[in-house]
Tab-separated table of C-alpha atoms in Angstrom:
chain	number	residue	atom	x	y	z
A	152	UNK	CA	30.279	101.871	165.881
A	153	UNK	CA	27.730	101.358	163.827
A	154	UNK	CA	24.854	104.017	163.171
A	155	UNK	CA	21.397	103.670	160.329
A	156	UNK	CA	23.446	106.171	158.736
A	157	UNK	CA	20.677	106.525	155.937
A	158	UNK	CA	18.337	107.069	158.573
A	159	UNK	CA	20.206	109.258	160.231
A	160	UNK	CA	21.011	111.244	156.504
A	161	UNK	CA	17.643	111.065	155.557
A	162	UNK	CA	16.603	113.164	158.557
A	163	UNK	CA	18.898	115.622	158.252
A	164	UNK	CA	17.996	115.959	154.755
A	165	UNK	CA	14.273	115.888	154.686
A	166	UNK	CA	12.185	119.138	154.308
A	167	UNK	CA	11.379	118.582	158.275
A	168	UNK	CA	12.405	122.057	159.989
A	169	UNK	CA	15.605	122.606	161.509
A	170	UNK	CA	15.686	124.426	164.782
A	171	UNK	CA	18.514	126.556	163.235
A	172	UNK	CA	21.051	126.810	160.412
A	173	UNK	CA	23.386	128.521	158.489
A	174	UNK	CA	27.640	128.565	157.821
A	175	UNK	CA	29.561	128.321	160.543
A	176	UNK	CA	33.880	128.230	160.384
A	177	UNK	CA	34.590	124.599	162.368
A	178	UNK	CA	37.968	124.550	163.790
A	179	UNK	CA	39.642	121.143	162.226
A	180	UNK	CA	41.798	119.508	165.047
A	181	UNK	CA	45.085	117.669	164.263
A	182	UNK	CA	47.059	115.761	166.276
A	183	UNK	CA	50.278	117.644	165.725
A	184	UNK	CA	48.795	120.792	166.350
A	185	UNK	CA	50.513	122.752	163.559
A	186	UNK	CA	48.470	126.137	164.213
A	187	UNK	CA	44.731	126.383	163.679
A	188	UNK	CA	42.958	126.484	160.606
A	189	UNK	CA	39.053	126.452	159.727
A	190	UNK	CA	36.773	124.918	157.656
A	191	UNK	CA	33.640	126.475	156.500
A	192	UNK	CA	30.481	124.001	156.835
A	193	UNK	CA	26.737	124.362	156.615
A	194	UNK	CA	25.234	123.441	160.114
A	195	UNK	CA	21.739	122.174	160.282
A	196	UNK	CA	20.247	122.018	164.148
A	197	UNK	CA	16.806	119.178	164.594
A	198	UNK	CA	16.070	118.489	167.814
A	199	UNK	CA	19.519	117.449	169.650
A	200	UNK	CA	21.416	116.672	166.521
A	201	UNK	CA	24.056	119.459	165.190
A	202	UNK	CA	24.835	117.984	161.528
A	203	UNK	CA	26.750	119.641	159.170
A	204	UNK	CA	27.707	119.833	155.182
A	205	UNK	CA	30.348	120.306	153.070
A	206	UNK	CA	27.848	122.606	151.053
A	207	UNK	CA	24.523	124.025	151.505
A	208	UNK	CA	23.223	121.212	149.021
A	209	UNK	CA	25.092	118.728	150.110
A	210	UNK	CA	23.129	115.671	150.029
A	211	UNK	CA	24.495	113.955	153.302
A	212	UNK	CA	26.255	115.390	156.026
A	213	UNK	CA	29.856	114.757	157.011
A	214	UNK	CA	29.027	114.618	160.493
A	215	UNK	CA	26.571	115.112	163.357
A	216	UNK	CA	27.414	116.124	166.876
A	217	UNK	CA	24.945	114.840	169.408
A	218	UNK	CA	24.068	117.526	171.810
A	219	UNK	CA	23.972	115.548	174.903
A	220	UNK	CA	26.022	116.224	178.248
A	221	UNK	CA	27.283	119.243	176.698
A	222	UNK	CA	28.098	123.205	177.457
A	223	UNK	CA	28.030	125.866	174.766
A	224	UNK	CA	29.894	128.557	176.088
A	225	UNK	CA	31.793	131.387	174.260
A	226	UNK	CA	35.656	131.077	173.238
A	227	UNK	CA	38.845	132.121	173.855
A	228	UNK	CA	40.279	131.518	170.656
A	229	UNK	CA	41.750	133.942	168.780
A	230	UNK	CA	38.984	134.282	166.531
A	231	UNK	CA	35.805	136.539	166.923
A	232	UNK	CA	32.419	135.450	167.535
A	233	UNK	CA	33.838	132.140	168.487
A	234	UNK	CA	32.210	129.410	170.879
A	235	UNK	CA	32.753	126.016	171.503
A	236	UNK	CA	30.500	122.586	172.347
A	237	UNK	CA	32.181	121.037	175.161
A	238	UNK	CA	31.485	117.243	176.269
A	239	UNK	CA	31.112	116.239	180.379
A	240	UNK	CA	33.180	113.857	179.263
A	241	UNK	CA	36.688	114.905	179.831
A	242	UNK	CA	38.081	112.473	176.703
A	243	UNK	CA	35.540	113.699	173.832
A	244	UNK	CA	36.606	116.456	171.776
A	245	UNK	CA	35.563	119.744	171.644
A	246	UNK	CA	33.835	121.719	168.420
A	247	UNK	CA	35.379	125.428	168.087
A	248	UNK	CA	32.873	127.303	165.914
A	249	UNK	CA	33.056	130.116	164.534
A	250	UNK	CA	30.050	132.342	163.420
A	251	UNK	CA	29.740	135.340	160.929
A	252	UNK	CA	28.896	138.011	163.128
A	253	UNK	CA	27.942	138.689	167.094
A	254	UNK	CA	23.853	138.265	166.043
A	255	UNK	CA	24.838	135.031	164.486
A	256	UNK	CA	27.158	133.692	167.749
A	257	UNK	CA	24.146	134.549	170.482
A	258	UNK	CA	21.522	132.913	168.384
A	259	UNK	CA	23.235	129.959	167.839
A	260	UNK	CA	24.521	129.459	171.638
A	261	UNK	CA	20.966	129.858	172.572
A	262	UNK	CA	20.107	127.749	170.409
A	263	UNK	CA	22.586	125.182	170.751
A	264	UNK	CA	22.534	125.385	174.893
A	265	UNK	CA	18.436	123.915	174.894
A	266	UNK	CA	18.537	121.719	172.055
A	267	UNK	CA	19.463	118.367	174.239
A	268	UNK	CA	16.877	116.082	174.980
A	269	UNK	CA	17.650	115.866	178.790
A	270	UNK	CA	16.579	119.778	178.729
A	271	UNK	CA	13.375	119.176	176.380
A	272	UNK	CA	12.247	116.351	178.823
A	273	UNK	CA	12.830	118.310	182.150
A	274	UNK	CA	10.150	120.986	180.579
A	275	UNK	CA	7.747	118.468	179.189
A	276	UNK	CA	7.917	116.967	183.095
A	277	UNK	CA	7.419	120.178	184.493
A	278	UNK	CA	4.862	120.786	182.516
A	279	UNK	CA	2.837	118.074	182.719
A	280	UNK	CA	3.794	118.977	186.910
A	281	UNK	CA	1.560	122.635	186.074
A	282	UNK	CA	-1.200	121.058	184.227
A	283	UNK	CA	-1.673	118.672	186.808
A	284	UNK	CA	-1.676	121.179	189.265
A	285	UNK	CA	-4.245	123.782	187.048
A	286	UNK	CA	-6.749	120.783	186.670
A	287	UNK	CA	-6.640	119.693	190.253
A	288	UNK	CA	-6.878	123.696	191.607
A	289	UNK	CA	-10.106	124.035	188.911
A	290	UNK	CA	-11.296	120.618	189.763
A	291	UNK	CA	-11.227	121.359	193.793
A	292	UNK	CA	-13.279	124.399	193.313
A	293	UNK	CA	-16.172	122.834	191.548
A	294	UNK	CA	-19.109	122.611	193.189
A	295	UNK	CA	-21.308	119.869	190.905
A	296	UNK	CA	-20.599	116.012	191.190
A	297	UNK	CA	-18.611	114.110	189.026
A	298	UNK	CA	-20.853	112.598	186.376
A	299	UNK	CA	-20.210	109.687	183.688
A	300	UNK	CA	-19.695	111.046	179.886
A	301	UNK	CA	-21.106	110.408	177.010
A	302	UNK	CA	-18.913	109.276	174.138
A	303	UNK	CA	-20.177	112.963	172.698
A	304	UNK	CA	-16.650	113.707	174.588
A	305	UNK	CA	-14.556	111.198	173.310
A	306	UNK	CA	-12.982	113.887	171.603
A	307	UNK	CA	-11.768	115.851	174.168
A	308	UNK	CA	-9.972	112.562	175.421
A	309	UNK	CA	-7.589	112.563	172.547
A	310	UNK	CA	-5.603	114.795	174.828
A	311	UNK	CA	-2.687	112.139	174.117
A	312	UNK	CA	-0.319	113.521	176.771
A	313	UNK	CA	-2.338	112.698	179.605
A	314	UNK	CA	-3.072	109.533	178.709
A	315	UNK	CA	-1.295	106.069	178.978
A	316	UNK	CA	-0.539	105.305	175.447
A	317	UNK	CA	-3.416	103.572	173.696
A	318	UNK	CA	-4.049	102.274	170.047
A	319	UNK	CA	-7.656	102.563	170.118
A	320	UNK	CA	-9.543	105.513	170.641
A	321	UNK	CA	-12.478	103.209	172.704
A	322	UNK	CA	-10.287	103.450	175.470
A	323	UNK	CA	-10.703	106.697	175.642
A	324	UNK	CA	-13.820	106.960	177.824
A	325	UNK	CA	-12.172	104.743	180.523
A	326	UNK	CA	-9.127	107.529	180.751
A	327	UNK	CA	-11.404	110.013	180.646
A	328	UNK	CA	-12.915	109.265	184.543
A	329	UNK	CA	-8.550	108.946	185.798
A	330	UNK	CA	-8.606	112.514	184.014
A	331	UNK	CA	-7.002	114.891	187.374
A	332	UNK	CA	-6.540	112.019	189.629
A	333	UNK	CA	-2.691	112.481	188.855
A	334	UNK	CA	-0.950	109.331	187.339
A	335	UNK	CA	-0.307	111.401	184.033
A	336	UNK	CA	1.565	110.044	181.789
A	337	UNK	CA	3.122	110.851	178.511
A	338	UNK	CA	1.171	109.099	176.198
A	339	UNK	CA	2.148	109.248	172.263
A	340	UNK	CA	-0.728	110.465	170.273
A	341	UNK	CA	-3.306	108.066	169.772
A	342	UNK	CA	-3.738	107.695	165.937
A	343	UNK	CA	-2.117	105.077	164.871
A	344	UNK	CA	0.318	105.836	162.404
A	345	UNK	CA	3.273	106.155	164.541
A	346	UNK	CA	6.172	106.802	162.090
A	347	UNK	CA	8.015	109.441	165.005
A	348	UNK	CA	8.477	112.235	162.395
A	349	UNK	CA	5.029	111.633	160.477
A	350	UNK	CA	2.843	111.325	163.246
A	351	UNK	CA	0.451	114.200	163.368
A	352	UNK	CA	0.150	116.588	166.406
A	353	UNK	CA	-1.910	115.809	169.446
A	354	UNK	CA	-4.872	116.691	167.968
A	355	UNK	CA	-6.401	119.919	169.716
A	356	UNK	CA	-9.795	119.974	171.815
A	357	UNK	CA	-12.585	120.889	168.355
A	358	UNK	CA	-14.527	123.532	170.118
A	359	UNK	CA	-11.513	126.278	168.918
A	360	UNK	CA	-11.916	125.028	164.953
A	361	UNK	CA	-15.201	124.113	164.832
A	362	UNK	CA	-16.327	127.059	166.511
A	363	UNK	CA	-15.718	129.832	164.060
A	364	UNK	CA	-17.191	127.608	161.087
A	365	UNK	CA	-20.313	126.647	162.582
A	366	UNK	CA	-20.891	129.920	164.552
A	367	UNK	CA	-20.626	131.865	160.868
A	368	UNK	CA	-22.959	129.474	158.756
A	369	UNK	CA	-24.734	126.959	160.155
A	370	UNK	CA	-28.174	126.426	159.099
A	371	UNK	CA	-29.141	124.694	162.675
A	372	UNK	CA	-32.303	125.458	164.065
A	373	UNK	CA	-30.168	125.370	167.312
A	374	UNK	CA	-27.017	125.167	168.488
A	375	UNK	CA	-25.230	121.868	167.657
A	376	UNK	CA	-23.611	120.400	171.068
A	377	UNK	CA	-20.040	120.643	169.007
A	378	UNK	CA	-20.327	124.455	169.504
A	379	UNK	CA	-20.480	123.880	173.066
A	380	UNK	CA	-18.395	121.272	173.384
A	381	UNK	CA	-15.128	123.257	175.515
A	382	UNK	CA	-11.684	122.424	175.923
A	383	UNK	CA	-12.302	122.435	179.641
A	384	UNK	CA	-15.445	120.136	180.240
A	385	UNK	CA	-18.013	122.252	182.637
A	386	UNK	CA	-19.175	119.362	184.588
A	387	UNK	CA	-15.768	118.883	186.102
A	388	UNK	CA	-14.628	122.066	186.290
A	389	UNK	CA	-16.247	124.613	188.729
A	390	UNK	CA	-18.693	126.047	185.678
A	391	UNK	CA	-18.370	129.581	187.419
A	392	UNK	CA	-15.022	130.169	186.753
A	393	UNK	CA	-15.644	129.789	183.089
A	394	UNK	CA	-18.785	131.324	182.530
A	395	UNK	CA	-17.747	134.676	181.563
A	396	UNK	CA	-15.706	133.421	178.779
A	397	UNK	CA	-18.665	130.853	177.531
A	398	UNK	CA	-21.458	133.535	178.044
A	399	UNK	CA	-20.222	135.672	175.981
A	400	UNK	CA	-19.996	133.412	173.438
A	401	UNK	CA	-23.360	131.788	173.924
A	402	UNK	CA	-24.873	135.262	174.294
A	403	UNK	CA	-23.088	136.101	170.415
A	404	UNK	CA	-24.476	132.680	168.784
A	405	UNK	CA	-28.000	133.109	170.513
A	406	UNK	CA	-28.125	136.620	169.053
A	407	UNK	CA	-26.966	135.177	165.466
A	408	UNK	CA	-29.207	132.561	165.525
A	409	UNK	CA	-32.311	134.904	166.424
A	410	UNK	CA	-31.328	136.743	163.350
A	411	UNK	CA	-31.345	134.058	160.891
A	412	UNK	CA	-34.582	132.817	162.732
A	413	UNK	CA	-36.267	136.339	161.832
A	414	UNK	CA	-34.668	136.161	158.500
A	415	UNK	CA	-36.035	132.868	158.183
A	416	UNK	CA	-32.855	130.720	157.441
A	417	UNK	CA	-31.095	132.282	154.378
B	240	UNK	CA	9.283	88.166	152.515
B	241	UNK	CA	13.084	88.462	153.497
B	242	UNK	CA	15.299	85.545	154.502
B	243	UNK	CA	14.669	85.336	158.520
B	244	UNK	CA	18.023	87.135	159.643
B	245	UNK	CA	20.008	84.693	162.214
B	246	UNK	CA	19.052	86.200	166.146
B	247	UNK	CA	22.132	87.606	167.903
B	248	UNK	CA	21.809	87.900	171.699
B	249	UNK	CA	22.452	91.667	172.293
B	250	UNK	CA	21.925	93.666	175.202
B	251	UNK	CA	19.794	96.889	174.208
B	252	UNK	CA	19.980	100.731	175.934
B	253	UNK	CA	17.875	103.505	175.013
B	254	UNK	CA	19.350	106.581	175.861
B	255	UNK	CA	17.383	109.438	175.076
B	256	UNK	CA	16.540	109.015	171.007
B	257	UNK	CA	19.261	106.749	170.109
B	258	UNK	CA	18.676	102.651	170.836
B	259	UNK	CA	22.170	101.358	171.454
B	260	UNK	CA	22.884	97.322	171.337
B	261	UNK	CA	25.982	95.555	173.100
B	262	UNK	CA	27.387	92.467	172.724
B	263	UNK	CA	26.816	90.943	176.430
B	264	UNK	CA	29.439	91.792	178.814
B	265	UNK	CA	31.252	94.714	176.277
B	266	UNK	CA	31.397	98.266	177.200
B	267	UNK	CA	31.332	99.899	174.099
B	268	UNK	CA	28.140	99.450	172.297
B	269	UNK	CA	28.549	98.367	168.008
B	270	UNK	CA	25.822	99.919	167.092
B	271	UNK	CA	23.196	102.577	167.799
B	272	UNK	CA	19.866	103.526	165.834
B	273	UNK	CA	18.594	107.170	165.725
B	274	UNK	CA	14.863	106.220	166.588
B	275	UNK	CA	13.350	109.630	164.463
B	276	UNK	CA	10.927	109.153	162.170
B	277	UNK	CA	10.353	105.671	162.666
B	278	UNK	CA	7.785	103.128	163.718
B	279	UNK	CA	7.492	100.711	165.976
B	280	UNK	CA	5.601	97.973	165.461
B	281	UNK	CA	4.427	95.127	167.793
B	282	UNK	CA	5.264	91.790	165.590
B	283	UNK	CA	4.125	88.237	166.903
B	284	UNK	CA	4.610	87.362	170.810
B	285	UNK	CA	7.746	88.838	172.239
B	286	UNK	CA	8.600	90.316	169.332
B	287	UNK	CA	8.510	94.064	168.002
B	288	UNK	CA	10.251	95.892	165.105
B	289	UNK	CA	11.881	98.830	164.124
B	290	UNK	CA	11.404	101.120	160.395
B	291	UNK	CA	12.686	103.724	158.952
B	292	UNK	CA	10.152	106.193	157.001
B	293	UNK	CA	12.568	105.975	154.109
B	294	UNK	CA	12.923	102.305	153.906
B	295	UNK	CA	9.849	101.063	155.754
B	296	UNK	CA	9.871	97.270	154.291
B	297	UNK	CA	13.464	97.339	156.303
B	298	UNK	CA	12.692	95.646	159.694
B	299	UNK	CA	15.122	95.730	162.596
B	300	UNK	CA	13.407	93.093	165.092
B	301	UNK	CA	13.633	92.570	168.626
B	302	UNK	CA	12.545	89.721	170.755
B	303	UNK	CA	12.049	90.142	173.862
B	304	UNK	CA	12.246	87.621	177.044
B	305	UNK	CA	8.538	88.159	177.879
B	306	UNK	CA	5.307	89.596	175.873
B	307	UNK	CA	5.652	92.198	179.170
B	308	UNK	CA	9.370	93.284	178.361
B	309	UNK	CA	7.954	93.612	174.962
B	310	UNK	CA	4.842	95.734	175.509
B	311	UNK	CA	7.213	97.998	178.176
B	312	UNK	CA	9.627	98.588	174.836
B	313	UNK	CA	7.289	99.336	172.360
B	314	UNK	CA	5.585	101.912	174.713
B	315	UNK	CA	9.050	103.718	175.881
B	316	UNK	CA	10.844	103.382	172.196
B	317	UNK	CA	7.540	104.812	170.862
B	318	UNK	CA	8.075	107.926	173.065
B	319	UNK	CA	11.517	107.927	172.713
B	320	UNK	CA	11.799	110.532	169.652
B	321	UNK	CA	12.824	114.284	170.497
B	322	UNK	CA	10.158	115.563	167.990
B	323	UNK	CA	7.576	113.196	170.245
B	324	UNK	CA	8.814	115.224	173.148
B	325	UNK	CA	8.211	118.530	170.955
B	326	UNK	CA	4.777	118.150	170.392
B	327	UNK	CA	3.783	116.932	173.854
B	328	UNK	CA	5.913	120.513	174.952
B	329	UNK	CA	3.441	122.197	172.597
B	330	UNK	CA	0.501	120.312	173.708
B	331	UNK	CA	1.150	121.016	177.576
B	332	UNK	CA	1.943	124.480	176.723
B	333	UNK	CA	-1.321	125.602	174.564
B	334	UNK	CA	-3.411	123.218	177.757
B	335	UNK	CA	-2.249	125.380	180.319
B	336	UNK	CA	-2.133	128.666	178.605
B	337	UNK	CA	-5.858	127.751	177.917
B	338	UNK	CA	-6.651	126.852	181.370
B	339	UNK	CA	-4.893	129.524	182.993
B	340	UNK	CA	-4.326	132.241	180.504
B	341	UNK	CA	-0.280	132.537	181.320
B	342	UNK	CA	2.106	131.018	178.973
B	343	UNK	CA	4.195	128.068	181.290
B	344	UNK	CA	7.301	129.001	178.730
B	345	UNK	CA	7.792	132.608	179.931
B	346	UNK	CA	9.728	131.733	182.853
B	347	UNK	CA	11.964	129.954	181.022
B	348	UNK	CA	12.826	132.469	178.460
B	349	UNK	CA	11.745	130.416	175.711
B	350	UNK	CA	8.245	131.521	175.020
B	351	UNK	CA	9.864	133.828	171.842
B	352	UNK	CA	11.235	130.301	170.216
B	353	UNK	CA	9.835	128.779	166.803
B	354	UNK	CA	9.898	125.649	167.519
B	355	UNK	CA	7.579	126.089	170.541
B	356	UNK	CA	4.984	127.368	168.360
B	357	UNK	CA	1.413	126.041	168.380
B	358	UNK	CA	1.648	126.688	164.697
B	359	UNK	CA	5.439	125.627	164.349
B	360	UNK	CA	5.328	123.518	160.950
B	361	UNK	CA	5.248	119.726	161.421
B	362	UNK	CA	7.638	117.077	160.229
């Protein structure tokens, strides 16, 4: 069958980090099974791929087990600290690893028994099942009616995962009013370079970065709406439940801002 | 601009990050594509393609029956990658820790793990 091995090479190459790594013994099956011998590789875990390498700086890998419809469970073999990947599949063969040391076995079944996709996706799902659930319980306690948004929180939209996949940011302020009325969806991030690996993270709600900047030096005569922008928009969730957390803030940059006032503006 | 490549019916799975193609009516796919770090782009009507970050002027290209079959594969092949997956894990997670102050991950024992880090290094 035919695979983009250079693709395939190039990811388990590239300085992207692995999930886990280091020399493992690999039990090398035969067909006339002429007793057991072992081959020492360099294993390299990303995502639900298990490559490994003749040699640490090997510049491909001789193989890659895919980490789907599997068990990792520890091994009878004669060897210590031995476990083996074993397929649902009755007719695929199994992988008998063996690590260095008891530390070195438990990390790597732990890691190797939630590194298929099937189990990444069932999290994401549930997931996106609590956040649903957190907007919709903060949502139902609010008190003020829904209002339309400016495009002063556009940025807040770029909360990728609960939108449908979009190109252009524009469409943001349509999402924005389905935002808690369930339909979530997915959504890749919205910038537009979309190379899987490349693609930057969704980008996170500004009111966290900008914050400590503009709270330490900003020259303002008041305070810019950035700093108040929130994560969690007020006017849609029930204001009460937040104000603690904002008032103190507000009462810290009111304070700081009647300083420089008396200082007048350093 | 490459030699259009002759268009071979083939019937096309995605199963989780891997696009496998058939040749109608066989079993056993002949050939699969590891769909990390690559783009997809939408190409003229019906048709989209598939790059590879290390060869990006390499196209694999797909046409589809309809522009609808088309825009339904770009959209589930662009979510198709694990490290997609990742970072929408570590977007939900840091949304909901936010909003309720617990960390979702704890009852699945994998709160501990680097690579559900906010501040896990990016590919």
């Amino acid at each position: 069958m035919k695979l983009n091995e250079r693709s395939v090479a190039h990811y388990a190459t590239c300085d992207s980090p692995a999930d886990h790594a280091g020399f493992l013994r690999k039990r090398v099956e035969r067909h006339h099974h002429h007793g057991t011998s072992y081959q020492r590789r360099w294993f390299v875990l990303k995502g639900n791929l298990l490559f490994y390498f003749e040699e640490r700086e090997s510049r491909e890998p001789v193989g890659l087990v895919v980490l789907e419809g599997c068990t990792v469970e520890l091994c009878e073999a004669a060897e210590e600290f031995a476990f083996a990947i074993r397929f649902d599949d009755a007719g695929a063969r199994a992988y008998v690893l063996v690590a260095d040391g008891q530390a070195a076995m438990e990390a790597w079944v732990k890691a190797l028994s939630r590194a298929s996709f099937d189990y990444m996706r069932l999290v994401v799902r549930e997931l996106e099942k609590q956040l649903e659930e957190a907007c919709k319980s903060l949502a139902a306690c609010c008190k003020s009616p829904r209002r339309s948004f400016s495009s002063g929180r556009k940025r807040h939209l770029s909360n990728p995962a609960l939108l449908p996949l979009q190109e252009k940011p524009t469409t943001l302020e349509n999402g924005y009013s389905t935002w808690g009325s369930g339909g979530f969806v997915a959504g890749g991030a919205t910038c537009t370079d979309h190379y899987g690996g490349q693609m930057k993270p969704p980008p996170l709600p500004p009111r966290r970065r900008s914050d400590a900047g503009s709270a330490m030096g900003s020259p303002a005569p008041g305070l810019s709406p950035a700093m108040l922008e929130s994560p969690v928009s007020p006017e849609t969730i029930c204001f009460s439940k937040l104000h603690n957390w904002y008032g103190q803030e507000i009462a810290v940059l009111r304070r700081e801002w009647q300083e420089r006032q008396k200082r007048g503006h350093p | 601009p490459r030699v259009p490549a002759v268009l071979k019916k083939r019937l096309v799975k995605l199963v989780v990050n891997f696009l496998f193609y058939f040749r109608t009516d066989e079993a056993e796919p002949i050939g699969a594509l590891l769909l990390e770090h690559c783009r997809i782009t939408k190409e003229e009507e019906n048709v989209f393609s598939i790059s590879f970050i290390e060869e990006p002027e390499r196209k694999y290209c797909f046409e589809c029956a309809t522009e609808e079959q088309c825009q339904e594969w770009v959209e589930a092949l662009k979510r198709a990658s694990y490290e997609f997956l990742r970072r929408s894990l570590i977007f939900y997670r840091n949304e909901i820790q936010k909003m309720t102050g617990k960390d979702p991950l704890e009852q699945y024992g994998i709160s501990e793990e680097a690579r559900f880090q906010l501040g896990a290094p990016r590919q």
